[in-house]
Tab-separated table of C-alpha atoms in Angstrom:
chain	number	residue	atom	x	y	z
A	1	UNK	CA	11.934	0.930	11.830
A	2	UNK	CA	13.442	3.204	9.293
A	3	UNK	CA	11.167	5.182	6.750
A	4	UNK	CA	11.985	2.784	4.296
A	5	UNK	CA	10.788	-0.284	6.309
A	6	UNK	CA	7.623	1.335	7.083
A	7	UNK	CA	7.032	2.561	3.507
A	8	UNK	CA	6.632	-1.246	2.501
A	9	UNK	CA	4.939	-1.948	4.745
A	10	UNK	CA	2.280	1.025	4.741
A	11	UNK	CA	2.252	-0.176	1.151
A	12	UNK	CA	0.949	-3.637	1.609
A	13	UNK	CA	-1.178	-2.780	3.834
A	14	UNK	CA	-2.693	0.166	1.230
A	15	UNK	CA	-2.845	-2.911	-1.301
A	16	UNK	CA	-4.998	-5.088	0.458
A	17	UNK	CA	-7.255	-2.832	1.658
A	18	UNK	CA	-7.634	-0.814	-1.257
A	19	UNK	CA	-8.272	-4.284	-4.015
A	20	UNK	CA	-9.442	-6.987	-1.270
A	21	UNK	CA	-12.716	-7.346	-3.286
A	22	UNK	CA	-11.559	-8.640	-6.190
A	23	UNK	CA	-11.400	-12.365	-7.884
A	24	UNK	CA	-8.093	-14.491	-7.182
A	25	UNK	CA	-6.181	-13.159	-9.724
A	26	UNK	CA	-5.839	-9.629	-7.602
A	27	UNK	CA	-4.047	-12.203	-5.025
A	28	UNK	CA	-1.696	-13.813	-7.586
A	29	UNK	CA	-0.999	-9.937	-8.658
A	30	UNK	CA	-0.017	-9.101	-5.059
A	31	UNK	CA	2.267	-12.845	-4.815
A	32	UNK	CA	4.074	-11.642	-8.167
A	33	UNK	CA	4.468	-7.796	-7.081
A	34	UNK	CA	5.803	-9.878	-3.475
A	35	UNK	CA	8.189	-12.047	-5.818
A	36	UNK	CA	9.705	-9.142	-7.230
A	37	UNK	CA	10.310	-7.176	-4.394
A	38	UNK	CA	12.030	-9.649	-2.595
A	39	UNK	CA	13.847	-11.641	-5.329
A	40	UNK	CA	14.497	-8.441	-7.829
A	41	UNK	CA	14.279	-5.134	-6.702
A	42	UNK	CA	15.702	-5.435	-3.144
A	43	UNK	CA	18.727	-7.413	-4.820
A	44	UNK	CA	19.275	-4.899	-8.235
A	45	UNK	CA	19.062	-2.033	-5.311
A	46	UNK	CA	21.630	-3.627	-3.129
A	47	UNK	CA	23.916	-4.140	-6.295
A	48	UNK	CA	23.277	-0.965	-7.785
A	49	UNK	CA	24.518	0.201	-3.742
A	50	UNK	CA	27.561	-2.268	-3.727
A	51	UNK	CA	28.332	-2.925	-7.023
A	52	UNK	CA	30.740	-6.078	-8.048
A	53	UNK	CA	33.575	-3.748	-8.414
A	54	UNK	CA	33.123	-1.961	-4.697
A	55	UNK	CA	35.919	-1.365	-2.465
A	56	UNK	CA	35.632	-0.783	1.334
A	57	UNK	CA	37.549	2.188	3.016
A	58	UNK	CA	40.082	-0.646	3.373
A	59	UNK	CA	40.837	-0.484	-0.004
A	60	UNK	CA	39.637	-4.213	-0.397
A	61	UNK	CA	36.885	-5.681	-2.004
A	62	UNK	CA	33.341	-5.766	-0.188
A	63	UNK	CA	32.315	-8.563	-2.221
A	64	UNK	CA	35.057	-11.001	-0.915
A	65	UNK	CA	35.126	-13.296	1.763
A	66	UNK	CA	31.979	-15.127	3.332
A	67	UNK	CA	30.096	-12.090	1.421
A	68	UNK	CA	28.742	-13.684	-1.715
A	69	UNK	CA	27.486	-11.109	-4.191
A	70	UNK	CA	24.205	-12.107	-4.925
A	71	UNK	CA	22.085	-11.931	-8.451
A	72	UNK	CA	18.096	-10.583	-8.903
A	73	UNK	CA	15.697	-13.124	-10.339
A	74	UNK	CA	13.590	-11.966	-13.460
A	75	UNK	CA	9.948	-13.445	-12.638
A	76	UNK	CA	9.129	-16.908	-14.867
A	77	UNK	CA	5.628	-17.925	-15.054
A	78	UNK	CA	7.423	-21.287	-16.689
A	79	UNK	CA	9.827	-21.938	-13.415
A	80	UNK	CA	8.931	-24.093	-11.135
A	81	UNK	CA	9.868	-23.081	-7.761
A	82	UNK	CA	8.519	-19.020	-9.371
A	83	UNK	CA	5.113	-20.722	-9.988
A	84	UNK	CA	5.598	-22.307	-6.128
A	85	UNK	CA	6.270	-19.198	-4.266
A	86	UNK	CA	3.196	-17.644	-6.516
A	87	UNK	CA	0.620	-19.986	-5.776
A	88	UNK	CA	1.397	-20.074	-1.902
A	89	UNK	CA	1.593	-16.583	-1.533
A	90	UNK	CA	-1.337	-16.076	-3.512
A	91	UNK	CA	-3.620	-18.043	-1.631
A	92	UNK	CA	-2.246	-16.855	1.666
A	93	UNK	CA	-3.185	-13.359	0.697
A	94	UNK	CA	-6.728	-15.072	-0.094
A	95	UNK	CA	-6.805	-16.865	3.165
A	96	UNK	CA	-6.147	-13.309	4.627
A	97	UNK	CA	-8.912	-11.281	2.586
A	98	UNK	CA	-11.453	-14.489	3.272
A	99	UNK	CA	-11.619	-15.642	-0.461
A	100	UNK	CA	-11.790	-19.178	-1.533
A	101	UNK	CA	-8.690	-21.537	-2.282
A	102	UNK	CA	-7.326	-22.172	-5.728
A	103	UNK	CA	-4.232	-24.705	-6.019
A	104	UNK	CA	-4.744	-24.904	-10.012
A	105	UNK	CA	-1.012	-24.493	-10.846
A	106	UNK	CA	-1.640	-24.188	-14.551
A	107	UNK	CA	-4.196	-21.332	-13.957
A	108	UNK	CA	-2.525	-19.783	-11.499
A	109	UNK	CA	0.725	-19.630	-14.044
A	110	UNK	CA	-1.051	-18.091	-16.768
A	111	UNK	CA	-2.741	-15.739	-14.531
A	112	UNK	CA	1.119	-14.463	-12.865
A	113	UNK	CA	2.427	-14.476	-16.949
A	114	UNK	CA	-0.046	-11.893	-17.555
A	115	UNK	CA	0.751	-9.531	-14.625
A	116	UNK	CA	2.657	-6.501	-15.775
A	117	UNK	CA	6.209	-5.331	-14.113
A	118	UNK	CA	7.308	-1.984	-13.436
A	119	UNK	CA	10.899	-1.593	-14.402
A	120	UNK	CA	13.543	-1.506	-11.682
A	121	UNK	CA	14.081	1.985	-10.580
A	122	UNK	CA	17.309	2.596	-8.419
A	123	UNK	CA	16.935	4.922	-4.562
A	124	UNK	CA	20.237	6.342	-3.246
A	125	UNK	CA	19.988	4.139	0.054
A	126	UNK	CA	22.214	4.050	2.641
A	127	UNK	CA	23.181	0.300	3.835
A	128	UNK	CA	25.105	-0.744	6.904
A	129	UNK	CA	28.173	-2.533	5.601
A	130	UNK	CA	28.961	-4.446	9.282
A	131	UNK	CA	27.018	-4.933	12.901
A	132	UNK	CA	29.476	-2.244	13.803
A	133	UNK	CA	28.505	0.053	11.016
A	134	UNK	CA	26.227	3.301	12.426
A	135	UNK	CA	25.028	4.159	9.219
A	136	UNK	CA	20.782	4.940	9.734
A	137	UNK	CA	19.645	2.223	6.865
A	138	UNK	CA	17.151	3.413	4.348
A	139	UNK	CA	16.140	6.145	1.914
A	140	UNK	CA	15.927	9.832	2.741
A	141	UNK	CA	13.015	10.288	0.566
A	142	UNK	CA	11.184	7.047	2.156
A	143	UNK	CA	10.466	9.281	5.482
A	144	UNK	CA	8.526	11.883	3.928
A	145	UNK	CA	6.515	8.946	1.674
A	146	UNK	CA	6.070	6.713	4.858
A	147	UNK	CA	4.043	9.955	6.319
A	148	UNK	CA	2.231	10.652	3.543
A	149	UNK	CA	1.085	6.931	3.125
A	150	UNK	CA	-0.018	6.725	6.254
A	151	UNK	CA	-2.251	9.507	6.369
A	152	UNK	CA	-3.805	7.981	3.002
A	153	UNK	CA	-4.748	4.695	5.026
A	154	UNK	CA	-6.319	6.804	7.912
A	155	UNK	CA	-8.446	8.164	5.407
A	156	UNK	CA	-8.722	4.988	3.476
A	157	UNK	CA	-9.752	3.572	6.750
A	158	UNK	CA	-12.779	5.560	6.880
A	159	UNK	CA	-14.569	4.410	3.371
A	160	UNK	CA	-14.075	0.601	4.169
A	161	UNK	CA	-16.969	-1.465	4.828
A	162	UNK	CA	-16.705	-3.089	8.297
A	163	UNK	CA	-17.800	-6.094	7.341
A	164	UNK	CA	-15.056	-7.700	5.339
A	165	UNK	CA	-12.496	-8.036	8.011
A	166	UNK	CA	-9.022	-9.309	7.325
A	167	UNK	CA	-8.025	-12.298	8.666
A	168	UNK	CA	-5.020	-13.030	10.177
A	169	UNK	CA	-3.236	-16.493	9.053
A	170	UNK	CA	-1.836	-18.479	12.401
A	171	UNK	CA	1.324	-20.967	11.264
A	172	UNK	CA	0.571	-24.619	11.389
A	173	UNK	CA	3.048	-26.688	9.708
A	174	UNK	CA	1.696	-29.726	10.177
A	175	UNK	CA	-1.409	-28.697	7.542
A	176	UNK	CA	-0.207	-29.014	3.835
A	177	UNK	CA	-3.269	-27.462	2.650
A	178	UNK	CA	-2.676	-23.915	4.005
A	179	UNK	CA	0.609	-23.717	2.390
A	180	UNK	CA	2.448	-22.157	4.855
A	181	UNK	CA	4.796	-24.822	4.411
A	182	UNK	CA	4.543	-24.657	0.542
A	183	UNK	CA	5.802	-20.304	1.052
A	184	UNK	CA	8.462	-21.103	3.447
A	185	UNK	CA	9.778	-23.766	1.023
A	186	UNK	CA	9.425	-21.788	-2.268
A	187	UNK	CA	10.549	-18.063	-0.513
A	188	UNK	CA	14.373	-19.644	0.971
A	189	UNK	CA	14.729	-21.607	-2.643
A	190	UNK	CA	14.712	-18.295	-4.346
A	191	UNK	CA	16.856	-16.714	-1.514
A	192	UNK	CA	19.254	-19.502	-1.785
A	193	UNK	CA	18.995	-19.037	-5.762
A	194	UNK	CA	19.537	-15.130	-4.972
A	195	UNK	CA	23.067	-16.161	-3.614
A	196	UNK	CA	23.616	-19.412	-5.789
A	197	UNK	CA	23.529	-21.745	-2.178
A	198	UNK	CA	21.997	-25.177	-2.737
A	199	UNK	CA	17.838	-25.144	-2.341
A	200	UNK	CA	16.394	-27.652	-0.206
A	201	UNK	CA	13.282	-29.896	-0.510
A	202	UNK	CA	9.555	-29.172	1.096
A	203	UNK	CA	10.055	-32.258	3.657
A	204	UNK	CA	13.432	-31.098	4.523
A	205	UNK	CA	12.099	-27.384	4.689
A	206	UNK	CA	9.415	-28.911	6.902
A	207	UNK	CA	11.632	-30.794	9.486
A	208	UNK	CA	13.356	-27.579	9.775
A	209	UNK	CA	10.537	-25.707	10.109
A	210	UNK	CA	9.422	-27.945	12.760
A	211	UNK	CA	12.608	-27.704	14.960
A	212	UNK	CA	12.076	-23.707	15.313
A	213	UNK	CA	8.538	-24.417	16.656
A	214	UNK	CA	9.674	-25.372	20.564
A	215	UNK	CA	12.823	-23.824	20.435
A	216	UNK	CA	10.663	-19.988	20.150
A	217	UNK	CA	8.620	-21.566	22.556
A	218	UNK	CA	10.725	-22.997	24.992
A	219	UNK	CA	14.270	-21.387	25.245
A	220	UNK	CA	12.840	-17.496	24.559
A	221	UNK	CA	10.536	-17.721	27.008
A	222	UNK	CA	12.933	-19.197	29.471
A	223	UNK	CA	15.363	-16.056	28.209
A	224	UNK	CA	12.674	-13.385	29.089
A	225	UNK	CA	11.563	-14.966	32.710
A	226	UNK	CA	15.539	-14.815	33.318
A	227	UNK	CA	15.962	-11.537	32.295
A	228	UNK	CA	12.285	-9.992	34.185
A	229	UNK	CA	14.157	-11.454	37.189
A	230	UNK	CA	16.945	-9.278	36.985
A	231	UNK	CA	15.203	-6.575	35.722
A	232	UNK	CA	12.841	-6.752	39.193
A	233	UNK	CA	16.382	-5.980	40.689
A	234	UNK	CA	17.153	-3.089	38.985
A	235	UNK	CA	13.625	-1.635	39.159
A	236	UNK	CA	13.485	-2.451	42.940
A	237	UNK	CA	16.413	-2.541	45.326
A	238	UNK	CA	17.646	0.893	46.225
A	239	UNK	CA	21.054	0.121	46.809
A	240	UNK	CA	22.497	-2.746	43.707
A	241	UNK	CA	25.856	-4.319	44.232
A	242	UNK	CA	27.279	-6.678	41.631
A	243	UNK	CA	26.630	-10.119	43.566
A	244	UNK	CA	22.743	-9.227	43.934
A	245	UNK	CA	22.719	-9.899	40.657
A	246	UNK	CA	23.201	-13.222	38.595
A	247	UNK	CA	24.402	-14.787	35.166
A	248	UNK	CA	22.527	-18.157	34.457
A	249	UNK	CA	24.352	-21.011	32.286
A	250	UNK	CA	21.031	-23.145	30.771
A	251	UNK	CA	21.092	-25.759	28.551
A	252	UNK	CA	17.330	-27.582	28.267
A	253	UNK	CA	18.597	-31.036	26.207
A	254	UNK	CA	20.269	-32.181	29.780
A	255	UNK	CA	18.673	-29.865	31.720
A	256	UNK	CA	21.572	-28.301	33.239
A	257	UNK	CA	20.724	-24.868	35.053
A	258	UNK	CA	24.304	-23.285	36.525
A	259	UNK	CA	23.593	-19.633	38.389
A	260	UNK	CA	26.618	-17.446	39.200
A	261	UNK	CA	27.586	-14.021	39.612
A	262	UNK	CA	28.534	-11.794	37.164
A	263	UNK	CA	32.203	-10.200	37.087
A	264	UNK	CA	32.421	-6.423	38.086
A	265	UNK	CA	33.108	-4.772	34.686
A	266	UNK	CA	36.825	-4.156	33.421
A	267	UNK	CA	38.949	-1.160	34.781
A	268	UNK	CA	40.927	0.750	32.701
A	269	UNK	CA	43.941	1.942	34.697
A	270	UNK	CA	47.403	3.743	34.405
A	271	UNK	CA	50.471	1.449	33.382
A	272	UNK	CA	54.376	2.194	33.622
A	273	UNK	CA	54.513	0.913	30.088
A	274	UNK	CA	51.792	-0.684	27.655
A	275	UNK	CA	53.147	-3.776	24.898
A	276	UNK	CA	51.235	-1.780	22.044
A	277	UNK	CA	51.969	2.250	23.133
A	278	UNK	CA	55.477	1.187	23.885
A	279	UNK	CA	54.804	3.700	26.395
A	280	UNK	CA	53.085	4.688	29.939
A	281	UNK	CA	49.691	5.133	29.557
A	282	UNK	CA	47.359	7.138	32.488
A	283	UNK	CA	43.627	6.370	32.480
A	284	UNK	CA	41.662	9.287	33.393
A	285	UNK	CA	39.933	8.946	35.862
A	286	UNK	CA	41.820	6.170	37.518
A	287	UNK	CA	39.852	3.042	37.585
A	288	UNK	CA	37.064	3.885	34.791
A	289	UNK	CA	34.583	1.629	33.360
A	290	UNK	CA	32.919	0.967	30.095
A	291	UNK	CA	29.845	2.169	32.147
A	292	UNK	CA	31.866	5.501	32.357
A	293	UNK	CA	30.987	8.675	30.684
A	294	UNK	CA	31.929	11.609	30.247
A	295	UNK	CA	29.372	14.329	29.579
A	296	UNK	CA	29.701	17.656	27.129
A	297	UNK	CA	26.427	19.511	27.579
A	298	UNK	CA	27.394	22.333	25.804
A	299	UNK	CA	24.962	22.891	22.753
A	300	UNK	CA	26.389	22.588	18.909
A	301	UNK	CA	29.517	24.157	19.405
A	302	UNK	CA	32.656	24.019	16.958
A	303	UNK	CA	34.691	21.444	17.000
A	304	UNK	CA	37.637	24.373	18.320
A	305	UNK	CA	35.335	24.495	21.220
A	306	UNK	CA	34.904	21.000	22.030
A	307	UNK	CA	38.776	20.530	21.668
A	308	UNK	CA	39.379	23.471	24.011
A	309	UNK	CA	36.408	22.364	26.484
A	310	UNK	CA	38.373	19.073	27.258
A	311	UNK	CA	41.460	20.603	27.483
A	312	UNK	CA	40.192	22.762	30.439
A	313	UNK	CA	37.899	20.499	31.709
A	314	UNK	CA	39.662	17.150	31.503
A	315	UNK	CA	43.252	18.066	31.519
A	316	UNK	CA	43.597	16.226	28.328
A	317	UNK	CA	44.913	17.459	24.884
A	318	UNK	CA	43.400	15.745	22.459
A	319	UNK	CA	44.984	13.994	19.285
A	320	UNK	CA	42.351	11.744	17.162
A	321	UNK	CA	38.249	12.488	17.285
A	322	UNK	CA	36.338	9.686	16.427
A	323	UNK	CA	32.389	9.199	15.707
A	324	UNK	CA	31.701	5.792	14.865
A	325	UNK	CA	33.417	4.850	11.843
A	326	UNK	CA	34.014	8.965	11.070
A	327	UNK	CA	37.576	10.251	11.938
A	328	UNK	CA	35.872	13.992	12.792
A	329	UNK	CA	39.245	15.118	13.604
A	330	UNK	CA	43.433	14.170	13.176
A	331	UNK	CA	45.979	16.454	14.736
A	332	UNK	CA	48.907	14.931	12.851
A	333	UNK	CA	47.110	15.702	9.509
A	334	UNK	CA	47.706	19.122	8.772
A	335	UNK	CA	44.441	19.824	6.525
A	336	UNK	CA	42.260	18.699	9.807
A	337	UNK	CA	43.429	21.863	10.910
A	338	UNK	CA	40.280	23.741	9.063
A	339	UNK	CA	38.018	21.711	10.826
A	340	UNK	CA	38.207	23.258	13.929
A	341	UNK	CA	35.804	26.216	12.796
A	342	UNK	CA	33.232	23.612	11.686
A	343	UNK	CA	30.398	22.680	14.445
A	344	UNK	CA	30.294	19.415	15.727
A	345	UNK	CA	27.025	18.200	14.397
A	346	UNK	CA	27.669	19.490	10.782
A	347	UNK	CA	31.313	18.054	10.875
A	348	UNK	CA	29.942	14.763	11.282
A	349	UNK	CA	27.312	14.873	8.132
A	350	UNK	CA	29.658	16.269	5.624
A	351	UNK	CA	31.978	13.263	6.661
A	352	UNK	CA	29.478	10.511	6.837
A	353	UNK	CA	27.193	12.069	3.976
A	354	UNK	CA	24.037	11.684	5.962
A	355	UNK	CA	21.554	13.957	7.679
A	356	UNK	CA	21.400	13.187	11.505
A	357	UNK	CA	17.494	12.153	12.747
A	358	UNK	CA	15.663	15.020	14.318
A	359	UNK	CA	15.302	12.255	17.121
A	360	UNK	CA	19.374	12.599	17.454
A	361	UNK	CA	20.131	14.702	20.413
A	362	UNK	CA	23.941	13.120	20.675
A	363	UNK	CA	26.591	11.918	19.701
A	364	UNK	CA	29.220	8.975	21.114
A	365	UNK	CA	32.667	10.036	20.846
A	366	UNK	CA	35.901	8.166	21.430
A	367	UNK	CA	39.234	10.210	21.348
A	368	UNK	CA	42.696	9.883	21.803
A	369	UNK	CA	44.663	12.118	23.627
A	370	UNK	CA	47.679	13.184	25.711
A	371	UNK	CA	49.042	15.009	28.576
A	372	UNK	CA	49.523	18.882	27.591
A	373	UNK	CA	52.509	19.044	30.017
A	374	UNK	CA	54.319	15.969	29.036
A	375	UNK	CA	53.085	14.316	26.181
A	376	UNK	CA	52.244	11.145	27.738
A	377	UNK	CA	49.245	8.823	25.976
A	378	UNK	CA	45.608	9.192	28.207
A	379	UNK	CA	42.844	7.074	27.869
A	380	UNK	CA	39.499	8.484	28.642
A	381	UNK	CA	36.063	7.415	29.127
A	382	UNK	CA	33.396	7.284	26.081
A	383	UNK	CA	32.060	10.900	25.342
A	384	UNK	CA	28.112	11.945	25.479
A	385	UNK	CA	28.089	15.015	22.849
A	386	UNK	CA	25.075	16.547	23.609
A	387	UNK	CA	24.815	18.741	20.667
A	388	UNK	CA	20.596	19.566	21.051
């Protein structure tokens, strides 16, 4: 995951290990400092990201729509479902550090009043805004603390008695004394109270709960066994054609198993004249698929160089240069024009305002372009930029 990700979690982790020795009120400290992670800080930071008033590139709204904007929760020792999410969580961190039960609401209330709050502290954190969105989610700064974090556990590691092992808490729903029901119940109230969407009672949170149970069991595993099958072919035969393989239609309430073959994928080719061009359009090459690639192996070289590389390479003269949602390049616009001195790699983070990954050794390119001799609209393949 991203640095962010594994910063929270290094941090648990440091928690328990570091305080697992103390009485049950350490455990209703770690269920508040949960609470207001989840229920608080994550939303404040998402707000303080996308506040009310924030607009897409659009120009509309990006709270509007199905996207409800949703509201943090200040922690109340006197709310009920608060005091329910703190008393499961609580003694699930006990049942996890091998301490004793306590479901004494009242105690457990006063203890959680008494726990102290840091104040909310805003991160400049980069969010995806869509499934289509390649933004790198998290916090810059998150990277460098995940590191140092976990070089503090390996050395944490080595001062820890061995014989206080944590204990890892297997869900059983039908068992109303664990609580695992109890946190499941209490966590998606608050979530639902996050983004004001009606909560639900523990036997109806149980029923649900109950349904997921053979559906992980039964349909993923069915999934994965269809999917190792197919891998097998990939990993085996020597020479793969498109019927060697096969789509499967299941559904397990009938049963009703339906095997075909998959469709070769989609050709782009050239047409006399195309509804939304108005135009011809050629595909280059004729024929190509989504599989296609083409290939630019040519270091971190400016995007003049890149423009000029596909003009002598590919025939093609090209008009728009896309990265993901970042337009790198626009002949028609007249102040693109001072791009073309810029290198690729550094065109693309002064547009999208983030640092690429040290892991990043390319990037996917779509582009628009036309025939240099007579103007007419070319489609292309995908581009791999190889830029390291």
């Amino acid at each position: 995951g991203s640095g962010t990700s594994q910063l929270a979690k290094m941090t648990i982790i440091q928690r328990m290990l570091a305080q697992r020795s103390g009485p049950f009120d350490m455990c209703v400290r770690f269920a508040v400092l949960e609470f207001q992670d989840k229920f608080h800080d994550s939303i404040a930071q998402l707000l303080h990201t996308f506040p009310l008033d924030h607009k897409t590139s659009e120009g509309t709204l990006f709270w509007s729509g199905p996207k409800r904007p949703p509201q943090p929760l200040m922690f109340d020792a006197n709310d009920e479902v608060h005091v329910e999410f703190v008393v499961a969580c609580a003694n699930l961190y006990a049942a996890n550090l091998g301490l004793a039960q306590n479901s004494d609401r009242a105690a457990i209330a006063g203890m959680a009043g008494r726990v102290e709050l840091a104040p909310f502290q805003p991160k400049e954190v980069k969010i995806k805004v869509d499934d289509k969105d390649t933004t790198v989610e998290g916090c810059m700064d998150d990277e460098a603390r995940a590191k140092q974090s976990i070089a503090e556990l390996s050395e944490l590691s080595k001062s820890l008695p061995s014989n206080t092992p944590v204990e890892p808490a297997e869900f059983e729903k039908d068992d109303d004394t664990n609580f695992h029901i109890a946190f499941i119940a209490a966590a998606a109230n608050l979530r639902a109270r996050n983004y004001k969407i009606p909560e639900a009672d523990f036997h109806k949170v149980k029923m649900t709960a109950g349904k997921i149970i053979p559906a992980i069991a039964t349909t993923t595993a069915m999934v994965t066994g269809l999917v190792g099958c197919e891998l097998l072919k990939v990993a085996t035969l020597s020479s793969r054609k498109v019927e060697d393989f096969k789509n499967a239609f299941v559904t397990l309430a009938l049963p009703l198993w339906v095997m075909s073959e998959p469709l070769p994928p989609l050709q782009t080719r050239s047409k006399e004249y195309d509804p939304i061009i108005m135009g011809p359009v050629r595909a280059k090459p004729e024929g190509f698929t989504s599989w296609t690639k083409i290939e630019v192996n040519k270091g971190d070289i400016t995007l003049r160089e890149f423009v000029d590389y596909l003009q002598d390479e590919e025939g093609v003269e090209v008009m728009i240069m896309s990265a993901g949602n970042a337009c790198l390049y626009n002949a028609y616009l007249p102040a693109h024009k001072k791009r073309l001195g810029e290198r690729v790699s550094k065109l693309w983070e002064d547009i999208t305002k983030q640092k690429l990954s040290p892991k990043k050794t390319y990037l996917t390119i779509e582009v628009s372009a036309s025939d240099p001799d007579d103007g007419v609209d070319i489609q292309i393949p995908t581009i791999k930029f190889q830029f390291r």
